[in-house]
Amino acid sequence: MKILVCVKRVPLPGARINVTDDGLEVDAAHLGFTTSPHEECAVEEAIRQKERHGGEVTVLTLGPSEAEEQLRYAASVGADHAVLVETDGAPWDPQRTAAALADVIRELEGGDPFDLVLFGNESADSGGFQVGIRVAVALGRPTVQGVKGIEVSGGVVTVRRAIDAGFEVYELPRPCVLGVREGLNLPRYPTMKGRLASKKLEIRALTTDVDPGGQTRVRLHRPVEAVSETVILGEGPDAAAAVVDVFAELGVL
Amino acid sequence: MLLVVLDHDRGELDESTREALTFGRVLAAKMGAPMEAALVGSDDGDLVAAAAEHGAATVHTCVHEILVDYGPDAHGSVVAQMVEALDPAAVLAGGSDRGNEVMAHAAARLDTALATNCLDVAPGDPWSMTRLQWGGSLLEDCTLEGDVALLTCAVHALAAAPAGGRRAEIRPFTAALNETHAVTMVRDRIVGEAGVTLSTANVVCGGGRGVGSEEGFAPLEELAALLGGRVGCSRAVTNLGWRPHSDQVGQTGTRIAPEIYIASGISGAVQHWVGAMASKHILAINTDREANMVAKADWAVIADLHEVIPAIIEEVRHRRG
Ligand SMILES: Cc1cc2nc3c(=O)[nH]c(=O)nc-3n(C[C@H](O)[C@H](O)[C@H](O)COP(=O)(O)OP(=O)(O)OC[C@H]3O[C@@H](n4cnc5c(N)ncnc54)[C@H](O)[C@@H]3O)c2cc1C
């Protein structure tokens, strides 16, 4: 089975998210970066499917040259090939991102489609909820989002998606495109051997020329937060009485 | 005209739909245009009445055998076809999983921009809006260009409010649908366990990395059970394999809204906070006075959770006698 996973490099903010002076990006000067969590699970799932059914896993990212770090990480846990589509560094809107990815996927496939193309349900940062769907429609392939379970049997891909009351089940043919959510699996950590191998991984660089779409960022800002005064109830187990007073006051005792 | 897409499951309205209709009513007033509704896969009288009650004058219904059960492809195609036939100035859905999914399918087919999870929208040339990023930890002001403005409004962007019980005119819509649209359709449903869930629990006992181990959660389980609540956790805990992902609170987990959230050994990173901020009250238990969770809490105990939680359990038992 040939599997492609599309991942996004995102900053790893802590207690608050700061914005650059021009308001266009998260100020990541002092931050580490990671793979968007839904996509981390997508990578893990691709590797598990490969272990079960054989085949190859390719990871693809569209982003700055530094996104190589996320491609190498994917390789360190078992991805076989990596492709980087380098952007100009500016944030790309969802239409443009999807058009570029669809172009690149066609080029990588050369007429022999990936059985599965996996996306995160939404990116952790911009959260547009649409890139995977746009790519699927451009490629003319069926797609389901919110996936929390994947089983491949012959030509049929059975997926589960969580809803309030349980799960919905869909059956898709191959090739198809899936948008997955964290919780689909528990991603493994890289082994030392994997880490070393990933350093040698050759990253294929591809470019595309696509126009911006209709959504344009003006500025990022933090929501207004209510400032709260924290009442310290104590500094040890003897705070228990004050805590239970609070429970009683709130009517949860 | 503003077209609002109703999210329902076999005739059962999703909670987000009334909010979307309310949001739509405000937006239509700004546009100086009527609000109409799209009901894909049903012409159920109760749904039409709900749309009317929230201010839709016309409901476009599309009934077809492959629309009975939800399918993103089919439902998105119908919305795209409605846009082409009815020529609305804007289309809005609620920011539920389905709302965002259906609108993305429509947007892809129309090759038009889509702004998801908006908090505020201003019509114009171009349109402008404020939308959620990072699950709500950050906001983005942006503009939208295209022949039609495609939008979803963030869940709980505003409270649903009916506008009076007028009747709506039903206009049947005929869509071109074929077998390929039915490929992605719900085939089966697996019903989960009933009862108190993390998202509906009145008390949540959350544990983070500070809990230290899988076994360390036993006292949190005990306290949650005593208070009729549920255990929650941070992503650090899920990643360590101490708790299942279904217990995770946050941006990529569950959003909780209990009367009280007892957050123990959790630092309070933004991605955790967005899942917890709808809690009515928060008690933080943390050894670090500077932890963000302590700063954001109503009450805090600055101490080792392994000593404090057993003491709280004992005190609860003692008072109950
Ligand atoms: C895109 C993205 C999405 C994310 N989504 C989520 C999400 O949905 N949910 C989520 O939770 N996180 C999420 N995260 C991760 C998040 O950024 C934090 O890494 C995580 O929340 C930290 O978990 P923690 O507070 O348990 O651990 P830490 O940050 O390590 O904090 C541990 C805390 O425990 C305290 N402590 C230690 N020992 C004790 C003790 N004995 N008694 C009392 N206190 C003690 C420490 O003082 C500290 O405050 C996401 C991250 C990213 C990048």
XYZ file of C-alpha atoms and ligand atoms in Angstrom:
627
model
C 0.000 0.000 0.000
C 1.253 3.484 -0.867
C 0.387 6.086 1.738
C 0.934 9.825 1.685
C 0.699 11.952 4.829
C 0.437 15.742 4.605
C 1.791 17.461 7.738
C 2.155 21.042 8.924
C 4.916 22.589 11.035
C 3.456 24.698 13.840
C 4.978 26.608 16.755
C 4.699 25.236 20.286
C 3.478 28.071 22.492
C 3.200 27.712 26.271
C 1.062 29.830 28.576
C 0.197 32.461 25.948
C 0.538 33.080 22.229
C 2.397 36.228 21.219
C 2.068 37.871 17.836
C 4.762 39.554 15.704
C 4.749 43.366 15.437
C 3.140 43.327 11.992
C 0.363 41.140 13.442
C 0.690 38.586 10.655
C 2.251 35.670 12.488
C 2.735 33.985 15.827
C 5.958 35.307 17.340
C 7.972 32.117 17.403
C 11.366 33.679 18.080
C 11.638 31.831 21.400
C 9.476 28.834 20.608
C 10.090 25.298 19.508
C 8.123 23.771 16.650
C 6.202 20.564 16.256
C 4.018 18.642 13.860
C 0.367 19.561 14.276
C -1.031 16.867 16.677
C -3.700 15.460 14.364
C -1.012 14.916 11.735
C 1.307 13.261 14.224
C -1.418 10.635 14.548
C -1.748 10.521 10.755
C 1.957 9.690 10.464
C 1.652 7.002 13.151
C -1.378 5.506 11.416
C 0.396 5.396 8.065
C 3.294 3.517 9.641
C 0.951 1.058 11.373
C -0.874 0.415 8.083
C 2.469 -0.138 6.379
C 3.482 -2.588 9.116
C 0.205 -4.466 8.645
C -0.124 -4.421 4.865
C 3.357 -3.612 3.554
C 4.127 -0.681 1.307
C 5.661 2.726 1.643
C 4.936 5.927 3.514
C 5.691 9.363 2.098
C 5.380 12.567 4.127
C 4.719 15.860 2.423
C 4.799 19.322 3.873
C 4.249 22.772 2.478
C 6.061 25.379 4.507
C 9.350 27.133 5.182
C 12.649 25.305 4.658
C 12.794 24.702 8.433
C 9.838 22.299 8.054
C 12.523 19.786 7.122
C 12.670 19.176 10.904
C 9.112 17.778 10.878
C 9.847 15.615 7.811
C 12.917 14.144 9.517
C 10.898 13.502 12.638
C 8.368 11.539 10.585
C 11.232 9.581 9.050
C 12.630 8.857 12.518
C 9.416 7.015 13.397
C 9.260 5.120 10.125
C 8.303 7.220 7.080
C 10.246 6.199 3.965
C 10.186 9.292 1.775
C 9.854 13.015 2.362
C 8.834 15.900 0.141
C 9.099 19.617 0.929
C 7.214 22.280 -0.989
C 8.892 25.439 0.114
C 6.795 28.565 0.505
C 7.945 32.153 0.523
C 7.587 32.153 4.313
C 4.337 34.147 4.246
C 1.183 32.403 5.477
C -0.666 30.731 2.605
C -4.449 30.710 2.558
C -6.306 27.370 2.424
C -7.254 27.557 -1.284
C -3.684 28.231 -2.332
C -2.285 25.569 -0.015
C -4.732 22.984 -1.325
C -4.109 23.861 -4.976
C -0.357 23.530 -4.446
C -0.689 20.220 -2.611
C -2.996 18.790 -5.288
C -0.463 19.755 -7.982
C 2.388 18.183 -6.084
C 0.443 15.015 -5.326
C -0.362 14.574 -9.031
C 3.321 15.000 -9.831
C 4.403 12.502 -7.161
C 1.837 9.978 -8.322
C 2.545 10.221 -12.028
C -0.730 8.411 -12.672
C -0.234 5.738 -9.991
C -2.285 7.067 -7.051
C -1.499 6.743 -3.352
C -3.980 4.292 -1.828
C -4.442 6.614 1.122
C -3.762 10.309 1.467
C -3.961 11.367 5.122
C -4.439 14.869 6.484
C -5.015 16.239 9.958
C -8.654 17.196 10.445
C -7.615 20.826 10.850
C -4.263 22.497 11.307
C -3.424 23.349 14.919
C -2.685 26.984 14.165
C -4.900 28.441 11.438
C -7.658 25.826 11.822
C -9.290 26.281 8.409
C -10.988 22.843 8.326
C -10.778 22.617 4.530
C -7.390 21.851 2.965
C -7.824 18.057 2.922
C -11.316 18.337 1.461
C -10.204 20.750 -1.254
C -7.353 18.427 -2.222
C -9.717 15.418 -2.324
C -12.191 17.259 -4.544
C -9.379 18.451 -6.833
C -8.142 14.861 -7.167
C -11.688 13.515 -7.572
C -11.385 11.166 -4.575
C -13.841 10.373 -1.795
C -13.038 11.841 1.609
C -14.252 11.770 5.208
C -13.054 13.984 8.071
C -12.863 13.500 11.840
C -11.518 9.964 11.445
C -10.712 8.070 14.673
C -10.356 4.547 13.287
C -9.093 3.106 9.975
C -9.254 -0.480 8.789
C -8.114 -1.493 5.345
C -9.364 -4.774 3.977
C -8.876 -5.528 0.299
C -10.153 -2.559 -1.635
C -12.326 -1.249 1.177
C -11.285 1.329 3.755
C -13.621 1.290 6.756
C -13.389 4.385 8.910
C -14.983 5.505 12.145
C -15.683 9.025 13.071
C -16.605 10.185 16.550
C -19.931 11.931 17.031
C -21.557 12.998 20.308
C -23.385 9.737 20.749
C -20.685 7.310 19.594
C -19.284 6.621 16.128
C -20.374 6.851 12.504
C -18.986 4.217 10.151
C -18.087 4.902 6.507
C -16.794 2.558 3.818
C -14.596 4.064 1.159
C -12.887 2.584 -1.881
C -9.174 3.059 -2.542
C -7.788 5.544 -3.391
C -9.283 7.926 -0.860
C -8.397 10.916 1.310
C -8.952 10.960 5.091
C -8.816 13.781 7.641
C -7.826 12.254 10.987
C -8.062 13.411 14.578
C -5.794 12.984 17.580
C -6.861 9.917 19.558
C -6.822 7.725 16.430
C -3.743 6.101 17.988
C -0.921 6.866 20.391
C 2.103 7.980 18.346
C 5.353 6.159 19.083
C 8.586 7.882 19.993
C 11.565 7.644 17.660
C 14.237 5.067 18.371
C 17.905 5.989 18.362
C 18.298 3.980 15.162
C 15.365 5.806 13.597
C 16.819 9.144 14.569
C 20.165 8.351 12.991
C 18.562 7.049 9.798
C 16.393 10.150 9.498
C 19.475 12.363 9.401
C 20.473 10.727 6.133
C 17.040 10.918 4.586
C 17.025 12.620 1.249
C 14.348 15.282 1.059
C 12.818 15.864 -2.314
C 12.132 19.532 -3.025
C 9.247 20.389 -5.328
C 7.819 23.739 -6.315
C 4.499 24.861 -7.708
C 3.177 28.117 -8.948
C -0.314 28.788 -7.671
C -2.178 32.018 -7.081
C -3.384 33.183 -3.669
C -7.012 32.393 -2.890
C -9.748 34.716 -1.681
C -8.988 34.731 2.046
C -6.384 37.265 3.207
C -5.032 37.681 6.724
C -5.132 41.211 8.113
C -3.946 40.678 11.664
C -3.734 38.186 14.508
C -4.605 39.154 18.060
C -5.327 37.559 21.416
C -8.879 37.383 22.684
C -9.665 39.649 25.611
C -9.303 37.665 28.819
C -11.054 38.130 32.099
C -8.446 38.726 34.786
C -9.145 36.667 37.861
C -7.888 37.079 41.392
C -6.806 33.687 42.612
C -7.635 32.957 46.242
C -4.934 30.738 47.756
C -6.671 28.247 50.035
C -3.518 26.869 51.591
C -0.103 25.360 51.073
C -0.552 21.791 52.214
C -3.041 19.027 53.004
C -4.667 21.162 55.692
C -6.177 23.231 52.856
C -8.647 20.333 52.436
C -11.224 21.885 54.762
C -11.258 25.148 52.764
C -11.487 23.159 49.500
C -14.496 21.217 50.732
C -16.089 24.497 51.870
C -15.841 25.587 48.232
C -17.501 22.328 47.110
C -20.320 22.957 49.582
C -20.709 26.565 48.411
C -20.991 25.417 44.787
C -23.438 22.676 45.683
C -21.282 19.828 44.363
C -20.624 18.164 47.714
C -29.933 36.881 0.159
C -28.154 35.019 2.973
C -28.547 31.246 2.878
C -28.142 29.394 6.196
C -27.408 25.663 5.956
C -29.171 23.650 8.658
C -27.153 20.871 10.299
C -29.326 17.941 11.286
C -29.012 14.203 11.610
C -32.007 12.390 10.104
C -34.307 15.188 11.208
C -32.646 15.898 14.569
C -31.336 19.476 14.622
C -27.752 19.917 15.792
C -27.368 22.312 18.704
C -25.231 24.609 16.530
C -28.039 25.200 14.039
C -30.130 27.541 16.151
C -26.992 29.532 16.906
C -26.188 29.697 13.186
C -29.711 30.926 12.412
C -29.400 33.577 15.121
C -25.967 34.598 13.817
C -27.460 34.637 10.308
C -30.307 36.871 11.345
C -27.852 39.468 12.681
C -25.725 39.168 9.552
C -28.712 39.418 7.171
C -29.728 42.628 8.918
C -26.233 44.045 8.312
C -26.495 42.971 4.666
C -29.954 44.482 4.360
C -31.007 41.181 2.799
C -33.453 38.399 3.635
C -32.298 35.208 5.366
C -33.324 31.897 3.808
C -32.486 28.379 4.950
C -31.209 25.253 3.188
C -32.522 21.943 4.495
C -30.651 19.134 2.778
C -32.021 15.609 3.104
C -35.304 16.442 4.824
C -38.480 18.487 4.561
C -39.505 17.726 8.101
C -42.104 20.171 9.418
C -40.387 20.595 12.789
C -37.124 21.611 11.147
C -38.889 24.068 8.860
C -40.701 25.459 11.909
C -37.397 25.840 13.794
C -35.940 27.755 10.842
C -39.020 29.978 10.710
C -38.929 30.519 14.445
C -35.369 31.841 14.124
C -36.199 34.202 11.292
C -35.890 32.332 7.963
C -38.651 33.429 5.559
C -38.016 30.682 3.029
C -36.681 27.143 3.445
C -35.193 25.394 0.416
C -35.619 21.675 0.944
C -33.832 18.981 -1.005
C -35.097 15.446 -0.559
C -33.431 12.482 -2.266
C -32.785 8.883 -1.250
C -29.031 9.378 -1.072
C -29.471 12.374 1.231
C -31.404 10.558 3.966
C -28.267 9.557 5.815
C -25.478 12.087 6.078
C -22.754 12.089 3.446
C -20.307 14.985 3.203
C -19.926 14.651 -0.549
C -23.654 14.581 -1.351
C -24.624 17.257 1.163
C -21.756 19.542 0.067
C -22.691 19.077 -3.594
C -26.285 20.083 -2.924
C -25.151 23.256 -1.149
C -22.870 24.072 -4.111
C -25.761 23.508 -6.526
C -28.025 25.718 -4.430
C -25.418 28.492 -4.581
C -25.349 28.229 -8.367
C -29.127 28.170 -8.733
C -30.206 30.598 -6.007
C -27.293 33.050 -6.227
C -27.060 34.031 -2.548
C -24.641 36.810 -1.549
C -23.439 34.669 1.366
C -23.858 31.153 2.763
C -23.479 30.391 6.470
C -23.410 27.177 8.505
C -22.683 26.506 12.163
C -19.099 25.589 13.011
C -19.965 22.011 13.981
C -17.929 19.143 12.507
C -20.569 18.683 9.839
C -21.131 22.388 9.267
C -17.452 22.957 8.538
C -17.223 19.775 6.475
C -20.237 20.492 4.266
C -19.150 24.073 3.658
C -15.612 22.980 2.758
C -17.061 20.535 0.208
C -19.243 23.279 -1.249
C -16.305 25.727 -1.294
C -14.055 23.203 -3.035
C -16.686 22.564 -5.717
C -17.271 26.293 -6.234
C -13.534 27.016 -6.022
C -14.339 29.856 -3.661
C -12.795 30.966 -0.362
C -14.359 29.834 2.918
C -13.845 31.498 6.311
C -14.539 28.992 9.090
C -15.395 29.540 12.760
C -16.157 33.242 12.555
C -17.008 35.266 15.647
C -17.999 38.381 13.794
C -18.651 39.105 10.108
C -19.048 42.397 8.229
C -20.391 42.369 4.670
C -18.571 44.568 2.158
C -16.158 44.496 -0.715
C -14.249 42.581 0.378
C -16.075 41.007 3.312
C -14.216 41.098 6.594
C -14.387 38.837 9.605
C -12.790 37.758 12.864
C -12.274 34.026 13.155
C -10.813 31.498 15.585
C -7.308 30.162 15.307
C -5.626 27.734 17.709
C -9.066 26.499 18.767
C -9.846 29.991 20.128
C -6.538 30.894 21.826
C -5.875 33.357 19.030
C -8.099 35.419 16.729
C -7.544 36.298 13.095
C -8.988 39.321 11.335
C -9.175 38.553 7.635
C -10.900 39.514 4.417
C -12.763 37.317 1.968
C -13.160 37.831 -1.763
C -15.315 35.880 -4.173
C -18.672 35.846 -5.924
C -20.256 34.506 -2.769
C -19.058 34.749 0.849
C -18.859 31.259 2.337
C -18.802 31.243 6.138
C -19.237 29.175 9.257
C -19.775 30.749 12.662
C -17.889 29.482 15.717
C -19.834 27.272 18.092
C -21.154 29.470 20.927
C -20.202 32.679 19.068
C -23.532 33.861 20.398
C -26.511 32.391 22.218
C -29.399 31.085 20.130
C -32.446 33.343 20.314
C -35.738 32.740 18.513
C -37.255 35.667 16.619
C -40.953 34.792 16.858
C -42.981 32.017 15.320
C -43.650 33.101 11.747
C -44.231 30.496 9.085
C -41.662 29.853 6.391
C -42.400 29.115 2.764
C -41.070 25.728 1.609
C -39.401 25.668 -1.802
C -38.411 22.187 -3.002
C -35.008 22.119 -4.702
C -34.027 19.470 -7.215
C -30.334 18.586 -7.176
C -28.423 16.531 -9.706
C -27.096 13.575 -7.713
C -25.660 10.254 -8.765
C -24.051 7.142 -7.291
C -20.630 8.763 -6.871
C -22.125 11.145 -4.328
C -23.234 8.182 -2.246
C -19.723 6.721 -1.838
C -19.095 8.581 1.407
C -22.287 7.973 3.302
C -22.867 6.850 6.881
C -23.134 3.017 6.678
C -23.527 2.238 10.338
C -23.577 3.822 13.758
C -21.973 2.584 16.947
C -23.741 3.933 19.999
C -21.412 4.894 22.818
C -21.949 4.432 26.532
C -24.710 6.539 28.024
C -24.408 8.643 31.168
C -22.162 11.466 32.316
C -19.508 12.273 29.745
C -16.485 14.495 30.113
C -18.150 17.267 28.111
C -21.336 17.210 30.204
C -19.883 16.402 33.671
C -20.695 18.813 36.505
C -17.344 18.142 38.194
C -14.100 17.331 36.382
C -11.002 16.150 38.262
C -8.171 16.846 35.851
C -4.655 15.517 36.235
C -1.488 16.523 34.405
C 2.114 15.432 34.243
C 2.384 16.275 37.942
C 0.283 13.190 38.755
C 3.412 11.225 37.967
C 2.052 7.861 36.800
C -0.933 5.888 35.581
C -1.539 4.605 39.152
C -1.324 8.170 40.427
C -4.782 8.755 38.935
C -6.489 6.421 41.439
C -7.128 9.211 43.992
C -8.455 11.472 41.204
C -10.811 8.653 40.156
C -11.936 8.307 43.746
C -12.587 12.027 44.181
C -14.428 12.216 40.834
C -16.619 9.267 41.833
C -17.380 10.848 45.222
C -18.503 14.076 43.541
C -20.355 12.389 40.660
C -17.819 13.738 38.176
C -15.324 12.511 35.608
C -11.556 12.367 35.342
C -9.903 14.562 32.733
C -6.245 14.972 31.793
C -3.709 16.980 29.835
C -2.081 15.960 26.588
C 1.172 15.294 28.406
C -0.691 12.518 30.231
C -2.270 11.064 27.085
C 1.077 11.092 25.308
C 2.629 9.207 28.205
C -0.089 6.576 27.858
C -1.378 7.113 31.416
C -4.942 7.878 30.280
C -6.936 7.338 27.054
C -7.292 10.262 24.660
C -11.022 10.372 25.431
C -10.037 11.893 28.822
C -7.992 14.710 27.261
C -9.188 18.248 27.837
C -8.143 20.899 25.328
C -7.781 22.070 21.767
C -7.302 18.603 20.351
C -9.321 16.912 23.083
C -12.659 17.592 24.743
C -14.113 20.962 25.735
C -15.510 20.847 29.241
C -17.957 23.173 31.019
C -18.391 21.857 34.600
C -19.491 23.763 37.680
C -15.962 23.156 38.978
C -12.779 21.976 37.296
C -10.181 20.700 39.772
C -6.912 20.910 37.824
C -4.083 19.065 39.590
C -0.504 19.013 38.365
C -1.465 20.831 35.156
C 0.589 23.860 34.089
C -2.193 25.441 32.033
C -0.750 25.712 28.510
C -3.013 27.639 26.104
C -4.008 24.485 24.268
C -5.213 22.966 27.529
C -6.837 26.206 28.659
C -9.102 26.570 25.586
C -10.695 23.266 26.509
C -11.134 24.264 30.161
C -12.058 27.938 29.964
C -15.807 27.337 29.808
C -15.645 25.845 33.333
C -17.702 27.959 35.709
C -15.125 27.686 38.491
C -11.559 26.406 38.633
C -9.502 25.098 41.534
C -5.818 24.541 40.784
C -3.602 22.266 42.823
C 0.017 22.838 41.915
C 3.428 22.982 43.574
C 4.317 25.950 41.381
C 2.695 29.220 42.445
C 3.670 30.742 39.084
C 1.881 28.114 36.986
C -0.552 29.592 34.464
C -3.316 27.341 35.768
C -2.888 28.886 39.229
C -3.023 32.411 37.762
C -6.227 31.596 35.875
C -7.959 29.727 38.701
C -10.521 31.072 41.175
C -8.895 29.114 44.005
C -5.561 27.364 44.351
C -3.753 25.099 46.753
C 0.031 25.438 46.434
C 1.134 21.969 47.446
C 1.870 18.421 46.348
C -1.299 16.955 44.847
C -0.360 13.521 46.236
C -0.877 14.896 49.737
C -3.752 17.271 49.049
C -6.127 15.012 47.109
C -6.250 12.200 49.723
C -6.850 14.873 52.390
C -9.751 16.296 50.334
C -11.239 12.813 49.898
C -11.033 12.233 53.641
C -12.628 15.602 54.384
C -15.516 14.923 51.940
C -16.140 11.525 53.606
C -15.912 13.051 57.047
C -18.487 15.782 56.311
C -20.890 13.345 54.764
C -20.582 11.272 57.930
C -1.237 22.153 18.646
C -1.209 21.679 20.051
C -2.372 21.157 20.615
C -2.381 20.768 21.935
N -3.550 20.294 22.468
C -3.590 20.031 23.793
C -4.799 19.592 24.422
O -5.831 19.381 23.771
N -4.794 19.390 25.763
C -3.666 19.585 26.534
O -3.738 19.395 27.742
N -2.519 19.946 25.952
C -2.445 20.165 24.622
N -1.245 20.496 24.046
C -0.010 20.402 24.882
C 0.249 21.601 25.764
O 0.961 22.555 25.013
C 1.070 21.199 26.998
O 2.251 20.577 26.579
C 0.350 20.264 27.964
O -0.955 20.740 28.224
C 1.141 20.163 29.241
O 0.561 19.227 30.111
P 0.759 19.320 31.672
O 0.236 20.615 32.161
O 0.204 18.084 32.258
O 2.332 19.210 31.844
P 3.405 20.287 32.288
O 3.330 21.495 31.466
O 4.680 19.558 32.363
O 2.945 20.714 33.749
C 2.999 19.900 34.867
C 2.550 20.731 36.057
O 2.460 19.897 37.198
C 2.962 20.599 38.318
N 3.391 19.581 39.281
C 4.423 18.714 39.195
N 4.450 17.889 40.241
C 3.416 18.223 41.023
C 2.908 17.717 42.263
N 3.488 16.682 42.886
N 1.814 18.298 42.792
C 1.220 19.355 42.183
N 1.655 19.867 41.008
C 2.737 19.296 40.440
C 4.065 21.447 37.764
O 4.310 22.557 38.607
C 3.472 21.870 36.425
O 2.726 23.069 36.551
C -1.202 20.858 22.705
C -0.033 21.330 22.116
C -0.027 21.742 20.803
C 1.227 22.259 20.193
